[in-house]
GROMACS .gro file of C-alpha atoms in nm:
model
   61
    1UNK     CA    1   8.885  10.015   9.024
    2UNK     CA    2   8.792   9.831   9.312
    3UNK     CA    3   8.480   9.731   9.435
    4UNK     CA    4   8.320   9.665   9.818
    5UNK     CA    5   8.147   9.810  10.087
    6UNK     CA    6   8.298  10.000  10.401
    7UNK     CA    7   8.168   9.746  10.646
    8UNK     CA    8   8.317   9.469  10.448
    9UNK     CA    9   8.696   9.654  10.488
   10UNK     CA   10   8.621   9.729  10.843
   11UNK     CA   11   8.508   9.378  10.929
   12UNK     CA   12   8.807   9.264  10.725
   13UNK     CA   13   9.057   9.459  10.904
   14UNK     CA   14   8.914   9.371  11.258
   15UNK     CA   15   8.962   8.982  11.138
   16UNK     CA   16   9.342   9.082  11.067
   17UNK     CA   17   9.355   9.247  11.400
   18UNK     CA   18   9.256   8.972  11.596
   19UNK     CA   19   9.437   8.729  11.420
   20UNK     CA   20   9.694   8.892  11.471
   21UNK     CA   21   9.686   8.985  11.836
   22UNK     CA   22   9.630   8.600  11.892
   23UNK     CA   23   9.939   8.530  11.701
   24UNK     CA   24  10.124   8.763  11.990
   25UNK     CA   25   9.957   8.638  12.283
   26UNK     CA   26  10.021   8.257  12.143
   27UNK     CA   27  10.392   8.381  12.119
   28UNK     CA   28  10.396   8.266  11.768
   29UNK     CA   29  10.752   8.403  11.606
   30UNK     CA   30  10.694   8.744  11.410
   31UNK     CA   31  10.786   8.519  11.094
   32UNK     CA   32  10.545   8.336  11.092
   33UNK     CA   33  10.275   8.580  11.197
   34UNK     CA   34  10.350   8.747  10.879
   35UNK     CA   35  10.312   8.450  10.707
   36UNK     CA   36   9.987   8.348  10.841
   37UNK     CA   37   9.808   8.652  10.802
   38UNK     CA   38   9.956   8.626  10.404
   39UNK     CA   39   9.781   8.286  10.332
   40UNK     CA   40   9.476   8.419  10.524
   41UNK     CA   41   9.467   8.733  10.304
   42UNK     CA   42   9.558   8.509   9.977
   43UNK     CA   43   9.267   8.282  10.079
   44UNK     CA   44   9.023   8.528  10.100
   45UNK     CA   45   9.120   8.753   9.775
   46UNK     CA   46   9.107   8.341   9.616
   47UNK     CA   47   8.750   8.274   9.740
   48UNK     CA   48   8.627   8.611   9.666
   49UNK     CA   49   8.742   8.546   9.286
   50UNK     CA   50   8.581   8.213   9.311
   51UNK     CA   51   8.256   8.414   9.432
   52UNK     CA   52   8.259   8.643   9.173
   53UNK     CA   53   8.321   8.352   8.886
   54UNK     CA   54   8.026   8.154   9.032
   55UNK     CA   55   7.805   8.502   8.970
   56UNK     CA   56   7.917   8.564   8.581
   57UNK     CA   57   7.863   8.213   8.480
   58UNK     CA   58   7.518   8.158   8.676
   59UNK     CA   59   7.423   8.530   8.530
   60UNK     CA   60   7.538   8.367   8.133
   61UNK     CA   61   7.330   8.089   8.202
   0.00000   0.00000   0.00000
């Protein structure tokens, strides 16, 4: 199961939103709007695994 707060998916998909309204208004090619918001969600879903590392091995300490 998955784990998180409502706020944190709401302010998540408000970040998506605006990135990728400013994507449209930049006239950035649909390509590589999808591939910006990819890396953007990779990145996050990468630091949140680093987070969550960080936690286990400062809680085995």
């Amino acid at each position: 199961g998955g784990e998180g707060k409502v706020s944190g998916a709401v302010i998540g998909a408000l970040i998506i939103g605006v990135l990728q309204t400013g994507l449209v208004i930049l006239n950035i090619d649909p390509l590589w709007q999808f591939i910006v918001v990819g890396v953007v969600i990779i990145v996050a879903v990468l630091v949140n695994q680093a987070q969550t590392a960080l936690e286990r091995l400062r809680a085995n300490v």
